[in-house]
Amino acid sequence: MATMTSPWGPSPSIPPPYPTAWKPAGGRAPPTCCCWKTSGREPLSSDSPGVKRHTGSLSSPKFLPPMRYLVFLLFLFSACAATDAPRTATTAEHGGPRYSLGQWSFHRALFDGEMSNFDFVRTAGEMGFEGVELVNQFFADRVDNPAFLDSLKATAADAGVELTMLLIDGAGNLGASDPVARNAAVEQHLAWLEATQRLGIPAMRINAHGDGDAEQVLKASVDGIGRLARAANQRGIRILIENHGGWSNSGAWLTELLSRLREYEVGSVADFDNWCIERDNGQLWGGNCTKRYDRYEGLQELMPYAGGVSVKAFNFDQDGRETSMDFAALFDIIRASGYDGYLGIEYEGDSLPPREGIEKTRALAERSWPRREVVGAPAMERIDSTLEGFVRRGDVAGVSALVYEKGEEVYFGAFGEADREAGTPMQRNTIVQIYSMTKPVTGVALMQLYEAGKFQLDDPLADYLPEFANLRVYQGVGDAGAMNTTAPGRPLTVRDITRHTSGFYNGGDTPGLQAAYEAADLRNYDNTLSAMGAKLGRLPLLFEPGTQWHYGLSVDVQALLVERLSGQPFDAYIREHILDPLGMDETRYVVPEADLDRFSAAYNRAADGTLTQLPNEEAHAFNLRKWPLTPGGFGLTSTLDDYMTFARMLVNEGTLEGTTILQPETVRLMRTNHLADTVTERSWLPSKGQVGFGIDFAVRQRPPATAEENPGTVGEFFWDGAASTLFWVDPANELTAVLFVQLFPYDQIGLHHDFRRAVYGPFRPLPTAAGH
């Protein structure tokens, strides 16, 4: 968990109003940025003192297509090149990123007079960089010197490099609490804005620094930066804020600021390293870091706004890997965001000469960028062995899995029996009850209506469902046994029902409240959604809305909201707007009699390992006939291929084979963590790994810290079902996986962990962050 304790989580209510890789007028490429420190010669670091598968069998490995193989070799050889050999700017021609060089990498030579600004630009060109990021500290006295600025611009043109960004320090605090000081800072930045325009640079990086607590600096920064950004917009220049000291080193705080500045299209510079938010000296720099934000979580939060990325390194091991951060995980986050701007290379170590350190940093970036094949022959063997082992040991009767990578099927396997008593094998077209994997389908339906402008996430739910207008919050029971309640501190919102912070009770020994919910019998199959909502609206909430994560009835309320907003029965809505357009013909509430021979039995595993098949008439009761209740939180049945279709639509950001279900911005919003760090009570959600929660998905925020934690990739979003089914979407690797089984109680055997490990391979510990 991040150590941030401010009230701000990410601000995902409105997607960024610009593409991830923003381009100004004229089609100039989006810039990137390095990070540097305060003026003078302060310490460098902010923290320093497809193979299709057949049932149960192996297939030949899938070889890289010739062009992919060529690109792989180019990256490999470039990473192994001599560190001071001349470079040519060929990376982008082969589909990789463009690299810019951060001027701070040569700060010692520049401050000592051994290198001029012109020398730096020419050196970057000689080293094969396509762009450079200038730092105003190195020509602070020439902000209004047109001859110098014109000459620097001409030098860049002669060197064949683009001036991608100007980074501003020492021009006053735009978040100063004193209006006079803030106005002076705006004026100083406006002078640098004129210089940026004269240089022909499309972006200017500034700092969100100020005095006071988090909210005070936030409000002052909105004013100061907003005025600057308004002037920048008129000049076709984008303002970018870096995580660069103090409150800005919190991803949650900075994304809140960016959301408040969205009308000005202010973006971020996502720096790999600046995540210390408190120091023992109380200053922006120096001293020991006493509170640190998680770098992986922070980078994931900033990337939707990114107009630049600072790829920073300090020290390398003998294999050329950075010793304090996992470049592979960080690049997974970048790729998953869809960012295609410049990557700014910045070396801030002490052990190597600057040029050699720069080359090693770029080589590591080039090695980390390509999407690695996940499911090759070794992974196929691992998955087969893992799933077959669960069947062989009698832990499950039958299990199947399907994996797609980069748009191609790379694994299918089915083992054991779907119906042990009937002797029916587990097959590709076996129908299973997906239980809570119904929830993401409901979330997609609701967000289609969000796209249509039917609601905003922070609207009070009672605006659309008046039965929730007079809610009360449980405060225990009195001497007579009656429940004590109070009015909620704020209204229950639509966002609350999308992230399970509504307060609806869902089990547990809570005197009075437990009995009241049981008596209401909310999930009686004879209830309609409207009847369920009417009963629920009369029951107290377990806690204040927004203060805890508590799984339960929220998604059934989403289904009711879909009915009210669309004017259609929920089951008819999802059929017309999701299932039929995607061709998901076998995802249904009711399994017709003709298909019952493909309907998997359900099994209960006792504590001693005994596996018992449950009677079909009991296990399948909800799905054998049409009931008045069409829940949003459970109830659908599906097949591997049907649910994989849904997952593939999500990994493609809402569109599959020409059919658009959601817009990309909406899918990104759904897969963004919506839980602030102040929501510390999260029930069993932490058992899923280091995750937050978006809109009906768990969202992985950090790489696994231990071998026991569920494996996965940062940025992955997923959910599972009560009968131990599972699916996930991994945008970084363009990978989707679906695992089907019918096992109760929910995964007591480590099936999900071991299946994930089989897909991704052995656990790799993260580097320590000591010293940075």
Short mmCIF file of N, CA, C and O in Angstrom, two decimals, residues 81-145:
data_model
loop_
_atom_site.label_atom_id
_atom_site.label_comp_id
_atom_site.label_asym_id
_atom_site.label_seq_id
_atom_site.Cartn_x
_atom_site.Cartn_y
_atom_site.Cartn_z
N ALA A 81 25.54 -2.88 -27.45
CA ALA A 81 26.53 -2.10 -28.16
C ALA A 81 27.48 -1.42 -27.19
O ALA A 81 27.16 -1.18 -26.04
N ALA A 82 28.66 -1.06 -27.68
CA ALA A 82 29.61 -0.32 -26.87
C ALA A 82 28.98 0.98 -26.41
O ALA A 82 28.29 1.66 -27.17
N THR A 83 29.24 1.35 -25.18
CA THR A 83 28.48 2.45 -24.60
C THR A 83 28.79 3.78 -25.23
O THR A 83 27.96 4.68 -25.22
N ASP A 84 29.98 3.99 -25.79
CA ASP A 84 30.27 5.30 -26.34
C ASP A 84 30.38 5.27 -27.85
O ASP A 84 31.02 6.12 -28.45
N ALA A 85 29.78 4.27 -28.49
CA ALA A 85 29.77 4.23 -29.95
C ALA A 85 28.74 5.19 -30.49
O ALA A 85 27.72 5.44 -29.86
N PRO A 86 28.95 5.76 -31.68
CA PRO A 86 27.93 6.64 -32.28
C PRO A 86 26.64 5.88 -32.48
O PRO A 86 26.63 4.69 -32.76
N ARG A 87 25.54 6.60 -32.32
CA ARG A 87 24.22 6.00 -32.47
C ARG A 87 23.47 6.66 -33.62
O ARG A 87 23.71 7.81 -33.95
N THR A 88 22.53 5.94 -34.18
CA THR A 88 21.65 6.52 -35.19
C THR A 88 20.22 6.39 -34.72
O THR A 88 19.85 5.42 -34.06
N ALA A 89 19.40 7.38 -35.05
CA ALA A 89 18.02 7.42 -34.57
C ALA A 89 17.13 6.55 -35.43
O ALA A 89 16.40 7.03 -36.28
N THR A 90 17.19 5.23 -35.20
CA THR A 90 16.43 4.30 -36.03
C THR A 90 15.32 3.61 -35.27
O THR A 90 14.53 2.89 -35.87
N THR A 91 15.26 3.81 -33.98
CA THR A 91 14.31 3.04 -33.17
C THR A 91 12.88 3.22 -33.64
O THR A 91 12.15 2.26 -33.85
N ALA A 92 12.45 4.48 -33.82
CA ALA A 92 11.06 4.74 -34.18
C ALA A 92 10.71 4.16 -35.53
O ALA A 92 9.57 3.79 -35.78
N GLU A 93 11.70 4.05 -36.44
CA GLU A 93 11.42 3.51 -37.76
C GLU A 93 10.96 2.06 -37.67
O GLU A 93 10.30 1.55 -38.57
N HIS A 94 11.34 1.38 -36.62
CA HIS A 94 10.99 -0.03 -36.48
C HIS A 94 9.87 -0.24 -35.46
O HIS A 94 9.70 -1.33 -34.95
N GLY A 95 9.14 0.82 -35.18
CA GLY A 95 7.96 0.67 -34.35
C GLY A 95 8.17 0.84 -32.87
O GLY A 95 7.25 0.72 -32.10
N GLY A 96 9.40 1.14 -32.44
CA GLY A 96 9.66 1.35 -31.03
C GLY A 96 9.48 2.81 -30.65
O GLY A 96 9.09 3.64 -31.48
N PRO A 97 9.76 3.15 -29.41
CA PRO A 97 9.59 4.53 -28.96
C PRO A 97 10.70 5.43 -29.49
O PRO A 97 11.74 4.97 -29.95
N ARG A 98 10.47 6.73 -29.37
CA ARG A 98 11.50 7.72 -29.65
C ARG A 98 12.11 8.13 -28.32
O ARG A 98 11.42 8.25 -27.32
N TYR A 99 13.42 8.39 -28.34
CA TYR A 99 14.12 8.73 -27.11
C TYR A 99 14.65 10.16 -27.18
O TYR A 99 15.19 10.59 -28.20
N SER A 100 14.47 10.86 -26.08
CA SER A 100 15.05 12.19 -25.92
C SER A 100 16.03 12.13 -24.76
O SER A 100 15.94 11.26 -23.89
N LEU A 101 16.97 13.06 -24.75
CA LEU A 101 18.00 13.08 -23.72
C LEU A 101 17.76 14.24 -22.78
O LEU A 101 17.64 15.39 -23.21
N GLY A 102 17.70 13.94 -21.50
CA GLY A 102 17.53 14.96 -20.48
C GLY A 102 18.83 15.69 -20.22
O GLY A 102 19.86 15.08 -19.94
N GLN A 103 18.78 17.02 -20.27
CA GLN A 103 20.00 17.81 -20.12
C GLN A 103 20.63 17.65 -18.75
O GLN A 103 21.84 17.77 -18.59
N TRP A 104 19.81 17.34 -17.74
CA TRP A 104 20.37 17.21 -16.39
C TRP A 104 21.38 16.07 -16.30
O TRP A 104 22.22 16.06 -15.39
N SER A 105 21.35 15.13 -17.22
CA SER A 105 22.33 14.04 -17.20
C SER A 105 23.76 14.56 -17.26
O SER A 105 24.69 13.90 -16.79
N PHE A 106 23.97 15.74 -17.84
CA PHE A 106 25.30 16.35 -17.94
C PHE A 106 25.42 17.57 -17.04
O PHE A 106 26.18 18.49 -17.32
N HIS A 107 24.67 17.59 -15.93
CA HIS A 107 24.59 18.81 -15.13
C HIS A 107 25.93 19.25 -14.56
O HIS A 107 26.21 20.44 -14.46
N ARG A 108 26.79 18.30 -14.19
CA ARG A 108 28.08 18.68 -13.61
C ARG A 108 28.94 19.42 -14.63
O ARG A 108 29.51 20.48 -14.35
N ALA A 109 29.03 18.84 -15.82
CA ALA A 109 29.83 19.47 -16.87
C ALA A 109 29.25 20.83 -17.26
O ALA A 109 30.00 21.78 -17.52
N LEU A 110 27.93 20.95 -17.27
CA LEU A 110 27.31 22.21 -17.62
C LEU A 110 27.53 23.27 -16.55
O LEU A 110 27.86 24.42 -16.85
N PHE A 111 27.37 22.90 -15.29
CA PHE A 111 27.60 23.85 -14.21
C PHE A 111 29.08 24.25 -14.12
O PHE A 111 29.40 25.39 -13.77
N ASP A 112 29.98 23.31 -14.40
CA ASP A 112 31.41 23.59 -14.30
C ASP A 112 31.96 24.31 -15.52
O ASP A 112 33.15 24.64 -15.55
N GLY A 113 31.15 24.53 -16.52
CA GLY A 113 31.61 25.23 -17.72
C GLY A 113 32.36 24.35 -18.69
O GLY A 113 32.94 24.85 -19.67
N GLU A 114 32.37 23.03 -18.46
CA GLU A 114 33.06 22.11 -19.36
C GLU A 114 32.22 21.80 -20.60
O GLU A 114 32.73 21.26 -21.58
N MET A 115 30.93 22.08 -20.54
CA MET A 115 30.01 21.83 -21.64
C MET A 115 29.06 23.01 -21.73
O MET A 115 28.56 23.49 -20.71
N SER A 116 28.81 23.49 -22.94
CA SER A 116 27.83 24.56 -23.13
C SER A 116 26.50 23.96 -23.53
O SER A 116 26.39 22.77 -23.85
N ASN A 117 25.47 24.78 -23.54
CA ASN A 117 24.16 24.33 -24.00
C ASN A 117 24.23 23.84 -25.45
O ASN A 117 23.58 22.85 -25.81
N PHE A 118 25.04 24.51 -26.26
CA PHE A 118 25.17 24.11 -27.65
C PHE A 118 25.91 22.78 -27.75
O PHE A 118 25.55 21.92 -28.57
N ASP A 119 26.96 22.60 -26.90
CA ASP A 119 27.66 21.31 -26.88
C ASP A 119 26.71 20.18 -26.53
O ASP A 119 26.77 19.09 -27.11
N PHE A 120 25.84 20.42 -25.55
CA PHE A 120 24.90 19.38 -25.14
C PHE A 120 24.00 18.95 -26.29
O PHE A 120 23.80 17.77 -26.53
N VAL A 121 23.44 19.93 -27.00
CA VAL A 121 22.53 19.60 -28.09
C VAL A 121 23.25 18.81 -29.17
O VAL A 121 22.75 17.81 -29.69
N ARG A 122 24.48 19.23 -29.49
CA ARG A 122 25.24 18.52 -30.52
C ARG A 122 25.60 17.11 -30.04
O ARG A 122 25.55 16.14 -30.81
N THR A 123 25.92 16.97 -28.76
CA THR A 123 26.26 15.64 -28.21
C THR A 123 25.06 14.70 -28.30
O THR A 123 25.21 13.53 -28.65
N ALA A 124 23.87 15.23 -27.99
CA ALA A 124 22.68 14.39 -28.08
C ALA A 124 22.48 13.88 -29.49
O ALA A 124 22.12 12.71 -29.71
N GLY A 125 22.69 14.75 -30.48
CA GLY A 125 22.57 14.32 -31.86
C GLY A 125 23.60 13.27 -32.22
O GLY A 125 23.28 12.27 -32.89
N GLU A 126 24.84 13.46 -31.77
CA GLU A 126 25.90 12.48 -32.04
C GLU A 126 25.59 11.12 -31.42
O GLU A 126 25.95 10.07 -31.96
N MET A 127 24.90 11.13 -30.28
CA MET A 127 24.57 9.88 -29.59
C MET A 127 23.32 9.21 -30.16
O MET A 127 22.93 8.14 -29.71
N GLY A 128 22.70 9.84 -31.16
CA GLY A 128 21.56 9.21 -31.82
C GLY A 128 20.22 9.50 -31.21
O GLY A 128 19.22 8.84 -31.54
N PHE A 129 20.14 10.49 -30.30
CA PHE A 129 18.85 10.85 -29.73
C PHE A 129 18.06 11.68 -30.73
O PHE A 129 18.62 12.51 -31.46
N GLU A 130 16.75 11.48 -30.73
CA GLU A 130 15.89 12.23 -31.62
C GLU A 130 15.41 13.54 -31.00
O GLU A 130 14.93 14.42 -31.72
N GLY A 131 15.48 13.64 -29.70
CA GLY A 131 15.02 14.85 -29.04
C GLY A 131 15.88 15.17 -27.83
O GLY A 131 16.67 14.34 -27.36
N VAL A 132 15.75 16.40 -27.35
CA VAL A 132 16.43 16.81 -26.12
C VAL A 132 15.45 17.58 -25.26
O VAL A 132 14.55 18.26 -25.76
N GLU A 133 15.65 17.48 -23.95
CA GLU A 133 14.86 18.20 -22.97
C GLU A 133 15.76 19.20 -22.28
O GLU A 133 16.69 18.82 -21.57
N LEU A 134 15.50 20.47 -22.53
CA LEU A 134 16.35 21.52 -21.99
C LEU A 134 15.93 21.89 -20.58
O LEU A 134 14.75 21.81 -20.22
N VAL A 135 16.90 22.32 -19.79
CA VAL A 135 16.67 22.73 -18.40
C VAL A 135 17.00 24.21 -18.27
O VAL A 135 18.13 24.62 -18.58
N ASN A 136 16.07 25.00 -17.80
CA ASN A 136 16.27 26.45 -17.78
C ASN A 136 17.40 26.87 -16.86
O ASN A 136 17.94 27.98 -17.01
N GLN A 137 17.78 26.04 -15.91
CA GLN A 137 18.86 26.40 -14.99
C GLN A 137 20.17 26.70 -15.72
O GLN A 137 20.99 27.46 -15.22
N PHE A 138 20.35 26.09 -16.88
CA PHE A 138 21.62 26.22 -17.58
C PHE A 138 21.69 27.46 -18.47
O PHE A 138 22.73 27.74 -19.06
N PHE A 139 20.58 28.20 -18.57
CA PHE A 139 20.61 29.50 -19.25
C PHE A 139 19.60 30.44 -18.60
O PHE A 139 18.86 31.15 -19.27
N ALA A 140 19.64 30.44 -17.26
CA ALA A 140 18.64 31.18 -16.49
C ALA A 140 18.69 32.68 -16.75
O ALA A 140 17.68 33.37 -16.61
N ASP A 141 19.85 33.21 -17.14
CA ASP A 141 19.98 34.65 -17.36
C ASP A 141 19.70 35.06 -18.80
O ASP A 141 19.90 36.22 -19.17
N ARG A 142 19.25 34.11 -19.61
CA ARG A 142 19.04 34.43 -21.03
C ARG A 142 17.60 34.15 -21.47
O ARG A 142 17.33 33.86 -22.62
N VAL A 143 16.67 34.26 -20.52
CA VAL A 143 15.28 34.00 -20.82
C VAL A 143 14.74 34.98 -21.87
O VAL A 143 13.85 34.63 -22.67
N ASP A 144 15.26 36.20 -21.88
CA ASP A 144 14.78 37.21 -22.82
C ASP A 144 15.87 37.61 -23.81
O ASP A 144 15.93 38.77 -24.26
N ASN A 145 16.74 36.66 -24.15
CA ASN A 145 17.82 36.89 -25.11
C ASN A 145 17.48 36.20 -26.42
O ASN A 145 17.78 35.03 -26.62
#
